[in-house]
Amino acid sequence: MPDLSQNISVRILKAAEAGGYGLPGVVCYNLEAIIACRKAAEAKNSPCQILLFPWAQDYGYDNLVNLAADVCRSAKVPMSLHLDHAQSEEAIKRAAQTGKFDSIMVDMSHYEKAENLSRTTELVRYCHDLGIATEAEPGRINGGEAGVQDTGDLEGILTTPEEALQFIDTGIDFLAPAIGNVHGPYHGVENIKLDFERLKGIREAAKGKVTLVMHGTNEFTADIFRQCVQAGMTRLNVNQVVLWKYEQYAAQKAGRTPLTEYMEEGTRLIQERIEWMMDAVGSTGKAGDVKLDR
Ligand code: 13P
């Protein structure tokens, strides 16, 4: 097994696990969100991960990837670039070959389990050989969001501790359990039903082997974020929960405001939400936990 202990995604998540806090993994679609991550991380002295979907390369060649990687490498605080929900071998290899991603989610959850496991094993090895850390999703988190193939027509499958161990055997570094979380809207906070008992068993199985990451945080309150961190989640993926203010602003101001002002205010609104989240998950002030050699 290649030694990934110096991989920046691994270092950030391990430090969070050791320190008992979480940090944001922000799904970014555009310049405003990418810049907002850096501004929030530096303002809060917090680690942060930028998450891109394979869509980013379909849309913007390698240019958006290069921009996000440059932000991570030049920030004054620990930041890393993660490819989220890479659902095909082609997308994983294309991204890995850029040399810009620190970690990749090998998401084969749309396949049946045996095929999921064998594909994951093979692709984890491929990424590790290039020094890239990996993540997988045992079970199946249902739902969809912009840029991810919707698994809504497939059955959502909650993760068991046994399954977690099977996926850990593939060599992954981060594990995204399905504990009742869904991608996309919950349609009300009252519909967010997370199985923390199940997570406890998974955490015990995963202890010392992989770090746990949380998907599907739309509509989460600060309190729900805190509960997830207490239950062992390290990186918490966010999309709509940090974008809604920006989207409301965009709905009112697009075409009616000079673009410079529109972009700056849009960035500020995303930054505000990321900072809110950093306070909620406890990463504020934790940048020093990962030493940077720059
Ligand atoms: P949602 O909370 O919108 O589903 O997105 C966050 C996520 O889990 C991305 O992987």
mmCIF file of C-alpha atoms and ligand atoms in Angstrom:
data_model
loop_
_atom_site.group_PDB
_atom_site.id
_atom_site.type_symbol
_atom_site.label_atom_id
_atom_site.label_comp_id
_atom_site.label_asym_id
_atom_site.label_seq_id
_atom_site.Cartn_x
_atom_site.Cartn_y
_atom_site.Cartn_z
ATOM 1 C CA MET A 1 0.000 0.000 0.000
ATOM 2 C CA PRO A 2 1.473 3.403 -0.929
ATOM 3 C CA ASP A 3 2.103 5.771 1.953
ATOM 4 C CA LEU A 4 -0.468 8.574 1.804
ATOM 5 C CA SER A 5 0.285 10.010 5.232
ATOM 6 C CA GLN A 6 1.572 13.244 3.662
ATOM 7 C CA ASN A 7 -1.420 13.635 1.336
ATOM 8 C CA ILE A 8 -3.047 16.948 2.254
ATOM 9 C CA SER A 9 -6.648 15.638 2.197
ATOM 10 C CA VAL A 10 -5.629 12.788 4.505
ATOM 11 C CA ARG A 11 -3.754 15.133 6.824
ATOM 12 C CA ILE A 12 -6.677 17.571 7.050
ATOM 13 C CA LEU A 13 -9.231 14.863 7.820
ATOM 14 C CA LYS A 14 -7.001 13.003 10.270
ATOM 15 C CA ALA A 15 -6.328 16.234 12.154
ATOM 16 C CA ALA A 16 -10.082 16.855 12.338
ATOM 17 C CA GLU A 17 -10.694 13.347 13.614
ATOM 18 C CA ALA A 18 -7.960 13.680 16.237
ATOM 19 C CA GLY A 19 -9.233 17.112 17.282
ATOM 20 C CA GLY A 20 -12.908 16.102 17.380
ATOM 21 C CA TYR A 21 -14.098 18.721 14.912
ATOM 22 C CA GLY A 22 -15.477 18.770 11.383
ATOM 23 C CA LEU A 23 -14.741 20.942 8.385
ATOM 24 C CA PRO A 24 -16.614 21.931 5.274
ATOM 25 C CA GLY A 25 -16.238 20.179 1.924
ATOM 26 C CA VAL A 26 -17.815 22.768 -0.324
ATOM 27 C CA VAL A 27 -19.287 21.697 -3.671
ATOM 28 C CA CYS A 28 -18.186 24.456 -6.069
ATOM 29 C CA TYR A 29 -19.634 25.118 -9.500
ATOM 30 C CA ASN A 30 -18.159 28.514 -10.225
ATOM 31 C CA LEU A 31 -15.526 31.128 -9.520
ATOM 32 C CA GLU A 32 -17.529 32.821 -6.777
ATOM 33 C CA ALA A 33 -17.799 29.632 -4.721
ATOM 34 C CA ILE A 34 -14.129 28.723 -5.167
ATOM 35 C CA ILE A 35 -12.960 32.183 -4.072
ATOM 36 C CA ALA A 36 -15.484 32.170 -1.216
ATOM 37 C CA CYS A 37 -13.884 28.981 0.155
ATOM 38 C CA ARG A 38 -10.485 30.632 0.383
ATOM 39 C CA LYS A 39 -11.855 33.854 1.861
ATOM 40 C CA ALA A 40 -13.881 31.969 4.485
ATOM 41 C CA ALA A 41 -11.029 29.614 5.364
ATOM 42 C CA GLU A 42 -8.549 32.465 5.777
ATOM 43 C CA ALA A 43 -11.014 34.694 7.668
ATOM 44 C CA LYS A 44 -11.844 31.864 10.078
ATOM 45 C CA ASN A 45 -8.346 30.368 10.152
ATOM 46 C CA SER A 46 -9.959 27.071 9.250
ATOM 47 C CA PRO A 47 -9.099 24.130 7.011
ATOM 48 C CA CYS A 48 -11.439 23.634 4.067
ATOM 49 C CA GLN A 49 -11.874 21.289 1.120
ATOM 50 C CA ILE A 50 -13.060 22.332 -2.318
ATOM 51 C CA LEU A 51 -15.236 19.703 -3.968
ATOM 52 C CA LEU A 52 -15.698 19.545 -7.727
ATOM 53 C CA PHE A 53 -17.889 17.112 -9.604
ATOM 54 C CA PRO A 54 -16.645 15.531 -12.873
ATOM 55 C CA TRP A 55 -19.057 18.005 -14.426
ATOM 56 C CA ALA A 56 -16.393 20.680 -13.853
ATOM 57 C CA GLN A 57 -14.150 19.059 -16.457
ATOM 58 C CA ASP A 58 -17.021 18.476 -18.889
ATOM 59 C CA TYR A 59 -17.873 22.142 -18.641
ATOM 60 C CA GLY A 60 -14.526 23.870 -18.287
ATOM 61 C CA TYR A 61 -11.816 21.518 -19.638
ATOM 62 C CA ASP A 62 -9.117 21.400 -16.941
ATOM 63 C CA ASN A 63 -9.308 25.141 -16.385
ATOM 64 C CA LEU A 64 -11.759 25.164 -13.479
ATOM 65 C CA VAL A 65 -9.798 22.322 -11.892
ATOM 66 C CA ASN A 66 -6.543 24.261 -12.260
ATOM 67 C CA LEU A 67 -8.120 27.329 -10.685
ATOM 68 C CA ALA A 68 -9.444 25.374 -7.709
ATOM 69 C CA ALA A 69 -6.091 23.614 -7.258
ATOM 70 C CA ASP A 70 -4.263 26.936 -7.424
ATOM 71 C CA VAL A 71 -6.531 28.343 -4.713
ATOM 72 C CA CYS A 72 -5.809 25.322 -2.496
ATOM 73 C CA ARG A 73 -2.039 25.538 -3.059
ATOM 74 C CA SER A 74 -1.803 29.291 -2.495
ATOM 75 C CA ALA A 75 -4.157 29.729 0.482
ATOM 76 C CA LYS A 76 -2.563 30.612 3.812
ATOM 77 C CA VAL A 77 -4.506 27.817 5.514
ATOM 78 C CA PRO A 78 -4.766 24.073 4.753
ATOM 79 C CA MET A 79 -7.048 23.499 1.780
ATOM 80 C CA SER A 80 -7.308 20.545 -0.558
ATOM 81 C CA LEU A 81 -9.060 19.667 -3.785
ATOM 82 C CA HIS A 82 -11.392 16.678 -3.849
ATOM 83 C CA LEU A 83 -13.312 15.153 -6.745
ATOM 84 C CA ASP A 84 -16.771 14.328 -5.435
ATOM 85 C CA HIS A 85 -19.052 11.606 -6.824
ATOM 86 C CA ALA A 86 -16.872 10.394 -9.657
ATOM 87 C CA GLN A 87 -19.272 7.799 -11.028
ATOM 88 C CA SER A 88 -17.284 6.307 -13.906
ATOM 89 C CA GLU A 89 -13.836 4.899 -14.481
ATOM 90 C CA GLU A 90 -13.345 7.398 -17.275
ATOM 91 C CA ALA A 91 -14.119 10.401 -15.035
ATOM 92 C CA ILE A 92 -11.808 9.121 -12.297
ATOM 93 C CA LYS A 93 -8.870 8.494 -14.619
ATOM 94 C CA ARG A 94 -9.345 11.779 -16.465
ATOM 95 C CA ALA A 95 -9.302 13.719 -13.191
ATOM 96 C CA ALA A 96 -6.452 11.713 -11.687
ATOM 97 C CA GLN A 97 -4.305 12.376 -14.743
ATOM 98 C CA THR A 98 -4.519 16.149 -14.226
ATOM 99 C CA GLY A 99 -2.348 15.722 -11.112
ATOM 100 C CA LYS A 100 -4.446 18.407 -9.415
ATOM 101 C CA PHE A 101 -6.762 16.401 -7.189
ATOM 102 C CA ASP A 102 -5.634 15.454 -3.683
ATOM 103 C CA SER A 103 -8.483 13.006 -3.234
ATOM 104 C CA ILE A 104 -11.221 11.372 -5.285
ATOM 105 C CA MET A 105 -14.530 9.821 -4.368
ATOM 106 C CA VAL A 106 -14.791 6.544 -6.237
ATOM 107 C CA ASP A 107 -18.573 6.393 -6.353
ATOM 108 C CA MET A 108 -19.689 3.055 -7.748
ATOM 109 C CA SER A 109 -22.808 2.999 -5.564
ATOM 110 C CA HIS A 110 -25.094 2.754 -8.597
ATOM 111 C CA TYR A 111 -23.750 -0.795 -9.151
ATOM 112 C CA GLU A 112 -24.787 -3.835 -7.177
ATOM 113 C CA LYS A 113 -22.541 -4.506 -4.207
ATOM 114 C CA ALA A 114 -20.170 -7.142 -5.626
ATOM 115 C CA GLU A 115 -19.504 -5.059 -8.719
ATOM 116 C CA ASN A 116 -19.279 -1.885 -6.639
ATOM 117 C CA LEU A 117 -16.606 -3.521 -4.459
ATOM 118 C CA SER A 118 -14.526 -4.899 -7.318
ATOM 119 C CA ARG A 119 -14.622 -1.662 -9.316
ATOM 120 C CA THR A 120 -13.821 0.353 -6.179
ATOM 121 C CA THR A 121 -10.829 -1.871 -5.342
ATOM 122 C CA GLU A 122 -9.367 -1.473 -8.808
ATOM 123 C CA LEU A 123 -9.881 2.303 -8.982
ATOM 124 C CA VAL A 124 -8.605 2.900 -5.452
ATOM 125 C CA ARG A 125 -5.375 1.169 -6.447
ATOM 126 C CA TYR A 126 -5.161 3.313 -9.571
ATOM 127 C CA CYS A 127 -5.554 6.535 -7.548
ATOM 128 C CA HIS A 128 -3.208 5.454 -4.765
ATOM 129 C CA ASP A 129 -0.465 4.704 -7.281
ATOM 130 C CA LEU A 130 -0.710 8.372 -8.257
ATOM 131 C CA GLY A 131 -0.618 9.536 -4.622
ATOM 132 C CA ILE A 132 -4.324 10.425 -4.568
ATOM 133 C CA ALA A 133 -6.449 9.555 -1.521
ATOM 134 C CA THR A 134 -9.858 7.941 -2.042
ATOM 135 C CA GLU A 135 -13.370 7.808 -0.669
ATOM 136 C CA ALA A 136 -16.279 5.438 -1.215
ATOM 137 C CA GLU A 137 -19.905 5.105 -0.225
ATOM 138 C CA PRO A 138 -20.975 1.712 1.131
ATOM 139 C CA GLY A 139 -24.703 1.233 0.761
ATOM 140 C CA ARG A 140 -26.381 3.914 -1.300
ATOM 141 C CA ILE A 141 -27.209 7.513 -0.382
ATOM 142 C CA ASN A 142 -30.281 8.304 -2.384
ATOM 143 C CA GLY A 143 -31.322 11.430 -4.232
ATOM 144 C CA GLY A 144 -29.439 13.725 -6.555
ATOM 145 C CA GLU A 145 -28.083 17.232 -7.015
ATOM 146 C CA ALA A 146 -26.857 19.313 -9.948
ATOM 147 C CA GLY A 147 -23.858 17.535 -11.482
ATOM 148 C CA VAL A 148 -24.472 14.068 -9.992
ATOM 149 C CA GLN A 149 -26.301 11.182 -11.592
ATOM 150 C CA ASP A 150 -29.561 10.791 -9.675
ATOM 151 C CA THR A 151 -29.899 7.423 -7.941
ATOM 152 C CA GLY A 152 -33.511 8.153 -7.025
ATOM 153 C CA ASP A 153 -34.723 5.282 -9.195
ATOM 154 C CA LEU A 154 -32.487 2.849 -7.286
ATOM 155 C CA GLU A 155 -33.193 1.687 -3.789
ATOM 156 C CA GLY A 156 -31.429 3.680 -1.034
ATOM 157 C CA ILE A 157 -29.409 1.244 1.114
ATOM 158 C CA LEU A 158 -28.303 2.052 4.651
ATOM 159 C CA THR A 159 -24.708 1.142 5.511
ATOM 160 C CA THR A 160 -24.009 -1.622 8.022
ATOM 161 C CA PRO A 161 -20.750 -1.980 10.015
ATOM 162 C CA GLU A 162 -20.009 -5.225 8.113
ATOM 163 C CA GLU A 163 -20.396 -3.428 4.823
ATOM 164 C CA ALA A 164 -18.191 -0.604 6.043
ATOM 165 C CA LEU A 165 -15.463 -3.161 6.750
ATOM 166 C CA GLN A 166 -15.827 -4.666 3.284
ATOM 167 C CA PHE A 167 -15.305 -1.236 1.770
ATOM 168 C CA ILE A 168 -12.412 -0.478 4.077
ATOM 169 C CA ASP A 169 -10.780 -3.597 2.622
ATOM 170 C CA THR A 170 -10.771 -1.913 -0.793
ATOM 171 C CA GLY A 171 -8.095 0.407 0.627
ATOM 172 C CA ILE A 172 -10.160 3.621 0.798
ATOM 173 C CA ASP A 173 -9.114 6.471 3.063
ATOM 174 C CA PHE A 174 -12.509 8.103 3.696
ATOM 175 C CA LEU A 175 -15.878 6.454 4.089
ATOM 176 C CA ALA A 176 -19.252 8.090 3.395
ATOM 177 C CA PRO A 177 -21.928 6.085 5.198
ATOM 178 C CA ALA A 178 -25.610 6.093 4.338
ATOM 179 C CA ILE A 179 -27.403 6.621 7.667
ATOM 180 C CA GLY A 180 -30.641 8.137 6.394
ATOM 181 C CA ASN A 181 -28.961 11.116 4.725
ATOM 182 C CA VAL A 182 -30.083 11.968 1.185
ATOM 183 C CA HIS A 183 -28.726 14.150 -1.577
ATOM 184 C CA GLY A 184 -30.827 17.129 -2.509
ATOM 185 C CA PRO A 185 -33.800 18.473 -0.570
ATOM 186 C CA TYR A 186 -35.253 16.860 2.553
ATOM 187 C CA HIS A 187 -38.334 19.082 2.121
ATOM 188 C CA GLY A 188 -38.240 20.269 5.725
ATOM 189 C CA VAL A 189 -35.909 19.848 8.704
ATOM 190 C CA GLU A 190 -38.496 17.533 10.274
ATOM 191 C CA ASN A 191 -37.737 15.009 7.522
ATOM 192 C CA ILE A 192 -34.030 14.779 8.384
ATOM 193 C CA LYS A 193 -33.826 11.443 10.195
ATOM 194 C CA LEU A 194 -30.284 10.284 10.833
ATOM 195 C CA ASP A 195 -29.600 6.913 12.410
ATOM 196 C CA PHE A 196 -26.898 7.756 14.953
ATOM 197 C CA GLU A 197 -27.049 4.269 16.516
ATOM 198 C CA ARG A 198 -26.072 2.830 13.142
ATOM 199 C CA LEU A 199 -23.326 5.430 12.815
ATOM 200 C CA LYS A 200 -21.921 4.373 16.191
ATOM 201 C CA GLY A 201 -21.395 0.824 14.941
ATOM 202 C CA ILE A 202 -19.850 2.074 11.713
ATOM 203 C CA ARG A 203 -17.539 4.388 13.642
ATOM 204 C CA GLU A 204 -16.314 1.501 15.778
ATOM 205 C CA ALA A 205 -15.685 -0.612 12.680
ATOM 206 C CA ALA A 206 -13.873 2.255 10.954
ATOM 207 C CA LYS A 207 -11.771 3.360 13.936
ATOM 208 C CA GLY A 208 -8.108 3.844 13.056
ATOM 209 C CA LYS A 209 -8.684 2.670 9.477
ATOM 210 C CA VAL A 210 -10.606 5.397 7.649
ATOM 211 C CA THR A 211 -12.101 8.773 8.464
ATOM 212 C CA LEU A 212 -15.853 9.293 8.155
ATOM 213 C CA VAL A 213 -17.385 11.904 5.901
ATOM 214 C CA MET A 214 -20.948 13.168 5.716
ATOM 215 C CA HIS A 215 -22.952 13.644 2.543
ATOM 216 C CA GLY A 216 -26.410 15.108 2.053
ATOM 217 C CA THR A 217 -26.534 18.126 4.350
ATOM 218 C CA ASN A 218 -29.142 20.226 2.616
ATOM 219 C CA GLU A 219 -31.276 22.094 5.176
ATOM 220 C CA PHE A 220 -29.022 21.031 8.097
ATOM 221 C CA THR A 221 -29.150 23.340 11.093
ATOM 222 C CA ALA A 222 -26.054 24.193 13.154
ATOM 223 C CA ASP A 223 -27.306 21.752 15.749
ATOM 224 C CA ILE A 224 -27.579 18.862 13.266
ATOM 225 C CA PHE A 225 -24.075 19.630 11.996
ATOM 226 C CA ARG A 226 -22.812 19.504 15.589
ATOM 227 C CA GLN A 227 -24.508 16.169 16.246
ATOM 228 C CA CYS A 228 -22.863 14.685 13.148
ATOM 229 C CA VAL A 229 -19.426 15.898 14.240
ATOM 230 C CA GLN A 230 -19.949 14.505 17.731
ATOM 231 C CA ALA A 231 -20.877 11.195 16.128
ATOM 232 C CA GLY A 232 -17.535 11.115 14.298
ATOM 233 C CA MET A 233 -18.001 12.864 10.952
ATOM 234 C CA THR A 234 -14.874 14.760 9.835
ATOM 235 C CA ARG A 235 -15.576 16.422 6.480
ATOM 236 C CA LEU A 236 -19.173 17.477 5.900
ATOM 237 C CA ASN A 237 -20.123 18.008 2.273
ATOM 238 C CA VAL A 238 -22.229 21.052 1.590
ATOM 239 C CA ASN A 239 -23.940 22.369 -1.475
ATOM 240 C CA GLN A 240 -27.287 24.150 -1.181
ATOM 241 C CA VAL A 241 -26.793 24.886 2.495
ATOM 242 C CA VAL A 242 -24.047 27.392 1.634
ATOM 243 C CA LEU A 243 -25.534 28.533 -1.684
ATOM 244 C CA TRP A 244 -29.090 29.543 -0.907
ATOM 245 C CA LYS A 245 -28.386 33.181 0.003
ATOM 246 C CA TYR A 246 -26.309 33.599 -3.138
ATOM 247 C CA GLU A 247 -29.070 32.061 -5.239
ATOM 248 C CA GLN A 248 -31.697 34.339 -3.733
ATOM 249 C CA TYR A 249 -29.485 37.331 -4.447
ATOM 250 C CA ALA A 250 -28.858 36.099 -7.990
ATOM 251 C CA ALA A 251 -32.594 35.710 -8.607
ATOM 252 C CA GLN A 252 -33.087 39.381 -7.704
ATOM 253 C CA LYS A 253 -29.958 40.999 -9.090
ATOM 254 C CA ALA A 254 -28.821 39.138 -12.206
ATOM 255 C CA GLY A 255 -28.861 41.546 -15.123
ATOM 256 C CA ARG A 256 -29.644 44.523 -12.839
ATOM 257 C CA THR A 257 -26.253 45.020 -11.168
ATOM 258 C CA PRO A 258 -22.770 45.680 -12.564
ATOM 259 C CA LEU A 259 -21.039 42.307 -12.877
ATOM 260 C CA THR A 260 -18.167 43.269 -10.570
ATOM 261 C CA GLU A 261 -20.600 44.106 -7.778
ATOM 262 C CA TYR A 262 -22.731 41.040 -8.547
ATOM 263 C CA MET A 263 -19.729 38.709 -8.304
ATOM 264 C CA GLU A 264 -18.310 40.339 -5.180
ATOM 265 C CA GLU A 265 -21.610 40.282 -3.333
ATOM 266 C CA GLY A 266 -22.319 36.733 -4.521
ATOM 267 C CA THR A 267 -18.916 35.621 -3.226
ATOM 268 C CA ARG A 268 -19.528 37.412 0.068
ATOM 269 C CA LEU A 269 -22.861 35.652 0.574
ATOM 270 C CA ILE A 270 -21.357 32.216 -0.022
ATOM 271 C CA GLN A 271 -18.429 33.097 2.249
ATOM 272 C CA GLU A 272 -20.865 34.142 4.993
ATOM 273 C CA ARG A 273 -22.574 30.748 4.883
ATOM 274 C CA ILE A 274 -19.296 28.808 4.842
ATOM 275 C CA GLU A 275 -18.109 30.800 7.859
ATOM 276 C CA TRP A 276 -21.383 30.009 9.629
ATOM 277 C CA MET A 277 -20.767 26.370 8.962
ATOM 278 C CA MET A 278 -17.142 26.493 10.150
ATOM 279 C CA ASP A 279 -18.383 27.804 13.484
ATOM 280 C CA ALA A 280 -21.033 25.072 13.640
ATOM 281 C CA VAL A 281 -18.685 22.162 12.894
ATOM 282 C CA GLY A 282 -15.829 23.525 14.987
ATOM 283 C CA SER A 283 -13.112 24.082 12.364
ATOM 284 C CA THR A 284 -12.789 27.792 13.164
ATOM 285 C CA GLY A 285 -9.270 28.468 14.465
ATOM 286 C CA LYS A 286 -7.996 24.961 13.615
ATOM 287 C CA ALA A 287 -5.829 25.763 10.594
ATOM 288 C CA GLY A 288 -2.646 25.366 12.645
ATOM 289 C CA ASP A 289 -3.362 21.656 13.175
ATOM 290 C CA VAL A 290 -1.942 20.948 9.714
ATOM 291 C CA LYS A 291 1.479 22.508 9.148
ATOM 292 C CA LEU A 292 2.053 23.859 5.665
ATOM 293 C CA ASP A 293 5.543 23.997 4.188
ATOM 294 C CA ARG A 294 4.986 27.376 2.559
HETATM 295 P P1 13P B 1 -26.331 18.065 -0.734
HETATM 296 O O1 13P B 1 -26.353 18.309 0.717
HETATM 297 O O2 13P B 1 -26.950 19.146 -1.523
HETATM 298 O O3 13P B 1 -26.876 16.752 -1.107
HETATM 299 O O4 13P B 1 -24.792 18.075 -1.210
HETATM 300 C C1 13P B 1 -23.723 17.824 -0.454
HETATM 301 C C2 13P B 1 -23.116 16.526 -0.805
HETATM 302 O O5 13P B 1 -23.285 15.562 -0.113
HETATM 303 C C3 13P B 1 -22.246 16.425 -1.986
HETATM 304 O O6 13P B 1 -21.572 15.224 -2.022
#
